[in-house]
Coordinates of C-alpha atoms in Angstrom, one line a residue:
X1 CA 97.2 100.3 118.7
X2 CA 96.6 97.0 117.1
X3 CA 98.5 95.7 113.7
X4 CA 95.5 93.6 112.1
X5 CA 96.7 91.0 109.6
X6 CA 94.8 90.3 106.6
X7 CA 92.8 86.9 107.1
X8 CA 91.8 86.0 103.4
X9 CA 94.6 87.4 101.8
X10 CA 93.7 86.4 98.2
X11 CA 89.9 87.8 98.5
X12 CA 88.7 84.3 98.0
X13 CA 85.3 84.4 99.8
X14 CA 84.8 86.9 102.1
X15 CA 84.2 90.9 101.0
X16 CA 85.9 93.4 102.2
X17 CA 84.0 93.6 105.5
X18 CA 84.1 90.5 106.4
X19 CA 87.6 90.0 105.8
X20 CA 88.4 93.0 108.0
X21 CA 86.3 91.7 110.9
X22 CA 87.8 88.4 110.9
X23 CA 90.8 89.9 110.8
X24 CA 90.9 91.8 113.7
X25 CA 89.5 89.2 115.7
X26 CA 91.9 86.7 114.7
X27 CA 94.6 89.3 115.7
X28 CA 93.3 89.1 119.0
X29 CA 93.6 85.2 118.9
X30 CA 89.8 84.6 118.4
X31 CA 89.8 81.1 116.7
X32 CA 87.3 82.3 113.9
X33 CA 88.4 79.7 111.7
X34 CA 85.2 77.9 113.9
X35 CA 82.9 79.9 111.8
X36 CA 84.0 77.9 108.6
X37 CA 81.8 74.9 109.7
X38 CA 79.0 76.7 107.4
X39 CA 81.3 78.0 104.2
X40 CA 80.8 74.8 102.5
X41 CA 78.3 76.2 99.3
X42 CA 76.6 74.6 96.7
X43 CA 77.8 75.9 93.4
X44 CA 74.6 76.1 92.0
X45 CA 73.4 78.6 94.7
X46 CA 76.8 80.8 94.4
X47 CA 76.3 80.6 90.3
X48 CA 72.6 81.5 90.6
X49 CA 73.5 84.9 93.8
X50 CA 76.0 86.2 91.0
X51 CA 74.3 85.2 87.5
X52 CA 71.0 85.6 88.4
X53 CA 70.5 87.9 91.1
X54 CA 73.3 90.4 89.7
X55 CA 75.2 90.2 93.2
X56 CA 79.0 91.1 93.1
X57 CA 81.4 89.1 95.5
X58 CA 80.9 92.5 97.8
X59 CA 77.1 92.2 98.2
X60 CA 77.9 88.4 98.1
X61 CA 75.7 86.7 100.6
X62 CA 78.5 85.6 103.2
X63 CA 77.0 82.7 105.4
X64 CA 79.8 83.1 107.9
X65 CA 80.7 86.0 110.4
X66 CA 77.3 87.8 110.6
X67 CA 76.3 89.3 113.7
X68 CA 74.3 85.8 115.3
X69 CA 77.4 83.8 113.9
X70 CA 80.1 86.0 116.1
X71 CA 77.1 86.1 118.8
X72 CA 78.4 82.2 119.3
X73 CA 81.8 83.0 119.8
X74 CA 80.5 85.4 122.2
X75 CA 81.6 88.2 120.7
X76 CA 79.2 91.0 120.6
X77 CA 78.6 93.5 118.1
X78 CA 77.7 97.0 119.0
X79 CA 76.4 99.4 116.3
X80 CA 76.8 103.3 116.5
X81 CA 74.1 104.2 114.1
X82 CA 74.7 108.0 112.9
X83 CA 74.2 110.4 109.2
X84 CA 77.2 111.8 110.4
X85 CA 80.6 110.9 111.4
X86 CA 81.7 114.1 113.4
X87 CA 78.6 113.5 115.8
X88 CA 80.6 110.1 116.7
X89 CA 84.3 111.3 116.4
X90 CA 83.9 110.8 120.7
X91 CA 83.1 107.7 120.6
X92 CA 85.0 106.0 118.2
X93 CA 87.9 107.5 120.1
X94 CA 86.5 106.2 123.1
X95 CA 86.5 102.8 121.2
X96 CA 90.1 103.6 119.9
X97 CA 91.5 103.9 123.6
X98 CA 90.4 100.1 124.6
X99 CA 92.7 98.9 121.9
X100 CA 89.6 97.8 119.7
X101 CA 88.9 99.4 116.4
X102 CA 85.5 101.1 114.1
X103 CA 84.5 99.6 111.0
X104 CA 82.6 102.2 108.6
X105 CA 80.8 101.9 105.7
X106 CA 81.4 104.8 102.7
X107 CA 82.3 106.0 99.5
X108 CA 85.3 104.9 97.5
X109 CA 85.2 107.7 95.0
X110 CA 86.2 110.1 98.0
X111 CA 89.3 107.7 99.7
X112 CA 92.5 109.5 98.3
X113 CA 94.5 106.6 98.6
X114 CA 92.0 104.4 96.7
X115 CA 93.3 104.7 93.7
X116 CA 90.9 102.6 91.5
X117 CA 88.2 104.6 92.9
X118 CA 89.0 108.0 94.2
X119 CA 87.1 110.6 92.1
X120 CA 86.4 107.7 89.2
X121 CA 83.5 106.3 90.4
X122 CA 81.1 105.5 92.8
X123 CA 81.9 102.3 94.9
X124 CA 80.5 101.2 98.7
X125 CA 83.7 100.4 100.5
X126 CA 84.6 99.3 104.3
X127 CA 87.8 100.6 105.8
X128 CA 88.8 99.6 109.5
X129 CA 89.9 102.7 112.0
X130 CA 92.5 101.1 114.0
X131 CA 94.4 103.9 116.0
X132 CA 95.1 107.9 115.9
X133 CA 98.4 109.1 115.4
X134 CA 99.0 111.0 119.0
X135 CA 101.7 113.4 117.3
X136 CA 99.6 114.2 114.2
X137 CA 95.7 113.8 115.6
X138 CA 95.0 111.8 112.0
X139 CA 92.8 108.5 112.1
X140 CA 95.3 105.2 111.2
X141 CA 93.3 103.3 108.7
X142 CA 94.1 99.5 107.7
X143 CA 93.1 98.7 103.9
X144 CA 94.3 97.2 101.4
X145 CA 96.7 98.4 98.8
X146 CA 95.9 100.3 95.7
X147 CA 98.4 100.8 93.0
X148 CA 97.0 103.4 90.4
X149 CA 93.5 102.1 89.2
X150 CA 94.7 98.0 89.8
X151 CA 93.8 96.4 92.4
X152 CA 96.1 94.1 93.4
X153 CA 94.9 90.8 96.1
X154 CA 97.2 88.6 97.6
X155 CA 99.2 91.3 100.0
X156 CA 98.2 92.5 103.3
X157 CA 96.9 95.4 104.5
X158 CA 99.0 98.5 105.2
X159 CA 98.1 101.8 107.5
X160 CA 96.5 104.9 105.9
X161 CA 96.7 107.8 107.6
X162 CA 93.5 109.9 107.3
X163 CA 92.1 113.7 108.8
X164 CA 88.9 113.8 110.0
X165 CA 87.6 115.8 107.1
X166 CA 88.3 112.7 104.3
X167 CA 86.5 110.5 107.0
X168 CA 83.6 112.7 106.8
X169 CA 83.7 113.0 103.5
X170 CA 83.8 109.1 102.8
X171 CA 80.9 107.9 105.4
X172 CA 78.7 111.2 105.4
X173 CA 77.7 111.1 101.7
X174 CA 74.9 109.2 100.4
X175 CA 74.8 107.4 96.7
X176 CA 73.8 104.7 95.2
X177 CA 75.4 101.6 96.1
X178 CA 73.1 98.7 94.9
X179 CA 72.3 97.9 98.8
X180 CA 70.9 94.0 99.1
X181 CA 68.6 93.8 102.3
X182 CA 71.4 91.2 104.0
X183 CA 74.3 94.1 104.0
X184 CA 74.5 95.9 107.8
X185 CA 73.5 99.9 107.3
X186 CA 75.4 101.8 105.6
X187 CA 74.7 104.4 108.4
X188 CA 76.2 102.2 111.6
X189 CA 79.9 102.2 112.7
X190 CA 80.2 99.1 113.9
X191 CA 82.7 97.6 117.0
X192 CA 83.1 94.8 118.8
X193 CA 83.4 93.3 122.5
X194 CA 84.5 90.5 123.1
X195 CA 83.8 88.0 125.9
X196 CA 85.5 84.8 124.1
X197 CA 86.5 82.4 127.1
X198 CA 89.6 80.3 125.9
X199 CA 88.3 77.7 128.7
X200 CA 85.0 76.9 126.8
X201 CA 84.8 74.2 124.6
X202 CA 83.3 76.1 121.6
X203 CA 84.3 73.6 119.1
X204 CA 82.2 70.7 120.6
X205 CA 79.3 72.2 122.3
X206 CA 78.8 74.9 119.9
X207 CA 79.9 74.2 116.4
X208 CA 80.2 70.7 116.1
X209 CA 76.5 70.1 116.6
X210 CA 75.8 72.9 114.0
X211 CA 78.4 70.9 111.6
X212 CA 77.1 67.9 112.0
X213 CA 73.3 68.9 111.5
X214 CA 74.4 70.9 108.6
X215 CA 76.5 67.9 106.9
X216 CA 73.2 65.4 107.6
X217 CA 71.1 67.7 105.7
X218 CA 73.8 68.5 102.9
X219 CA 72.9 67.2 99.5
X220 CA 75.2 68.6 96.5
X221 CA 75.0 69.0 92.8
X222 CA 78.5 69.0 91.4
X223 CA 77.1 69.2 87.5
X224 CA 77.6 72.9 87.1
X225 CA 81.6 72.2 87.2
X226 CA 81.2 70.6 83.3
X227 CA 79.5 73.5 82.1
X228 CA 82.6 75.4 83.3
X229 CA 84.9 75.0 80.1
X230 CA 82.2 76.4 77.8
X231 CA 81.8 79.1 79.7
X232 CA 85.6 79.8 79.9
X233 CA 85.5 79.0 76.2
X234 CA 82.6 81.9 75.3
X235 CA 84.0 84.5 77.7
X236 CA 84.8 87.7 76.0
X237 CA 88.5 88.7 75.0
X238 CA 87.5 91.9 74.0
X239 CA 88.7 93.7 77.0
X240 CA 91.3 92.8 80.2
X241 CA 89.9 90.8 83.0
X242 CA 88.3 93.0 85.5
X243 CA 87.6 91.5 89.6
X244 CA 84.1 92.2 88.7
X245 CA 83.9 89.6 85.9
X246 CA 81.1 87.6 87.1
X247 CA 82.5 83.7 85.7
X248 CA 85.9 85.3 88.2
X249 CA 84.1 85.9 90.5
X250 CA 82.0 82.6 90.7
X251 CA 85.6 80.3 90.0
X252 CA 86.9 82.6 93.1
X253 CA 84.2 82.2 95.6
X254 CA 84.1 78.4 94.9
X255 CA 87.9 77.9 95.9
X256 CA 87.4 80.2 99.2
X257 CA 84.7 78.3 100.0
X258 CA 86.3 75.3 100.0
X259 CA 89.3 76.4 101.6
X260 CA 87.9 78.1 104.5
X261 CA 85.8 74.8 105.0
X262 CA 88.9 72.7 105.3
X263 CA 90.4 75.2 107.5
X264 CA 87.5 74.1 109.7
X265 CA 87.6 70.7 108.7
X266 CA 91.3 70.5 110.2
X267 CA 90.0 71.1 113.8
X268 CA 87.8 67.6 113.9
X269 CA 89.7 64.7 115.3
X270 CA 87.1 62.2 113.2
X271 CA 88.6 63.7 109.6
X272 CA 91.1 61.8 108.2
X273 CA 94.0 62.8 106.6
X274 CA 92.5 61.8 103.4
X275 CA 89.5 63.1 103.2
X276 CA 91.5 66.6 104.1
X277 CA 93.9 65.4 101.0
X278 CA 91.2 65.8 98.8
X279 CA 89.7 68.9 99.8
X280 CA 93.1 70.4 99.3
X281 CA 93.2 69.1 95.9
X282 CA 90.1 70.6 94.9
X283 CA 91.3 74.1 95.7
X284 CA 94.1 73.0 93.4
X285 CA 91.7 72.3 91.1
X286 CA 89.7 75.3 91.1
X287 CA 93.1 77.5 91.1
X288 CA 93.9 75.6 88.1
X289 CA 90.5 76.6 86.3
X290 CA 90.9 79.9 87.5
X291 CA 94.4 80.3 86.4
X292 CA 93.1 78.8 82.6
X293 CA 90.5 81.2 82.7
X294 CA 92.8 84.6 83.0
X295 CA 95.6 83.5 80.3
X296 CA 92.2 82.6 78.1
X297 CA 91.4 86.0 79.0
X298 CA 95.5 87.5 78.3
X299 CA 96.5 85.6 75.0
X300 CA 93.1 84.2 73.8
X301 CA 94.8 80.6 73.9
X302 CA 92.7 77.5 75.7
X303 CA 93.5 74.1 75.5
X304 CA 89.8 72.8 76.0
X305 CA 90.4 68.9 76.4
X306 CA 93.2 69.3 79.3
X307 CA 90.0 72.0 81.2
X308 CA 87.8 69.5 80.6
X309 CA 89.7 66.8 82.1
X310 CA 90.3 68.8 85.2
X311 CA 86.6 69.6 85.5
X312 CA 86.3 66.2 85.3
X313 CA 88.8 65.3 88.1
X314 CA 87.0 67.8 90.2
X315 CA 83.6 66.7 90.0
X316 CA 85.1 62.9 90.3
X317 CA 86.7 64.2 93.8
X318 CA 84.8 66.5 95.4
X319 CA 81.9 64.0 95.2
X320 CA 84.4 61.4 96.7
X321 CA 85.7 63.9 99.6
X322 CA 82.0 64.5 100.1
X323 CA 81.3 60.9 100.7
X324 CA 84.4 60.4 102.8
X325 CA 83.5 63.1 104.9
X326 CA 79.8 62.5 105.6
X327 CA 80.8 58.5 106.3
X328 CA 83.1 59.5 108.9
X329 CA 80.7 61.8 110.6
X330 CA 78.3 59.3 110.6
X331 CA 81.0 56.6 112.0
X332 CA 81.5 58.6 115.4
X333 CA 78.2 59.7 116.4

């Protein structure tokens, strides 16, 4: 059975999904931190997919790790599409035995260990099926953890054990669950194969070009980041902080974004040290914001001129680590 360690530990960009697929294929040694090339976002475009378009950070439109993006790390994704889990139960054990895992799609509100969830409310959740216990015939399933109804990020995931009946329970029944025409099917277990050759220069026939098209084409508007403090600044008090809170939510994404691009950023020879400096100082940034934002939200206190100036600072350098970046691209074509 594999032990799958939690990639984005902190829930920075990727949902729940995601984050378990990358997961797993980074516990197999899959360097998947090559799919970062395209996490670089315009803020405008993450503002308007949660603002405007009502999408939470679950439904978020990820732009790394879909199916055609694994496709380039050969790794294939095969989809067991059923209404019904005990019509599969064969072949996710099947899937089980080759030391792979299922990934299903369900309902929280019937996941006895999901606290925040479990007959409270309605939620679409992933969990990750990982092994069977031999001596008890129950389903090991990695999540995360859930401590009465908070949610708490920033820990890894721990081993559930599950009967076939809760499984059932949590993929067979249908509700609402907001569905946004980019999410897989609620109705496919999904697992993967994996023909990654560590002989094959993936990096620079594969997702360097991509990169480099991607950075040529890249023009971005860094004036959203002074609206920021008034937005902090007119945020309700009225109520705690909740991972749903869309302005949370858009502060969040932005710092995974950026640091799952500088995770790819980190594998090109032609960065400098510098230009790496200041993306790391931008998540800084950003997890500074953030952090102003929730003690706003705790004790109602703000100091608005020192925000400002870091809003400032972050627009001043992210438009500088842009520059650097594109220049040295352009330097060693």
């Amino acid at each position: 059975m594999i032990t799958i360690t939690k990639y984005d530990l902190n829930d920075q960009y990727l949902n729940c999904r995601r984050n378990q697929s990358l997961s797993y294929l980074h516990s197999k040694g899959i360097p998947i931190d090559l799919l970062f090339y395209g996490a670089y976002e315009q803020p405008k475009e993450i503002f308007h997919s949660i603002y405007d378009q009502g999408m939470n950070r679950n439904l978020y439109l990820d732009k790394v790790a879909n199916e055609k993006e694994l496709d380039l790390l050969d790794i294939k994704t095969h989809r067991i599409h059923t209404v019904q889990f005990d019509s599969i139960r064969h072949e996710i054990a099947e899937v089980l035995e080759r030391n792979d895992v299922a990934l299903l799609f369900g309902d929280g509100y019937r996941l006895p260990y999901k606290q925040n969830t479990y007959n409270v409310r309605h939620e679409l959740h992933s969990i990750v099926i990982n092994g069977i216990n031999p001596a008890t015939g129950l389903y090991c399933v990695r999540d995360d953890i859930y401590d009465a109804d908070v949610y708490r990020s920033g820990r890894d995931y721990i081993t559930y054990e599950c009967d076939a009946e809760t499984i059932s329970s949590f993929y067979d029944n249908d509700f609402d669950f907001g569905s946004h025409e980019t999410l897989e099917s609620k109705w496919d277990a999904i697992y993967y194969e994996s023909h990654f050759n560590s002989e094959k220069p993936y990096l620079q026939d594969v997702f360097y070009p991509r990169f480099e098209q991607m950075l040529s084409h890249l023009s971005m508007d860094f004036e959203l980041y002074a609206e920021i403090p008034d937005l902090i600044a007119n945020a309700s008090i009225d109520q705690p902080l909740q991972q749903d809170d869309r302005l949370l939510q858009f502060i969040t994404i932005l710092i995974g974004s950026r640091k799952h691009f500088m995770q790819f950023l980190q594998r090109i020879e032609s960065v400098n040290v510098d230009t790496i400096a200041l993306f790391d100082q931008i998540t800084g940034y950003l997890e500074s914001i953030r952090y102003s934002f929730i003690k706003k939200n705790m004790t109602g206190k703000l100091d608005m001129a020192k925000l400002k100036n870091k809003c400032d600072l972050l627009k001043n350098d992210e438009e500088s680590a842009l520059y650097s970046l594109q220049r040295s691209i352009a330097v060693n074509r």
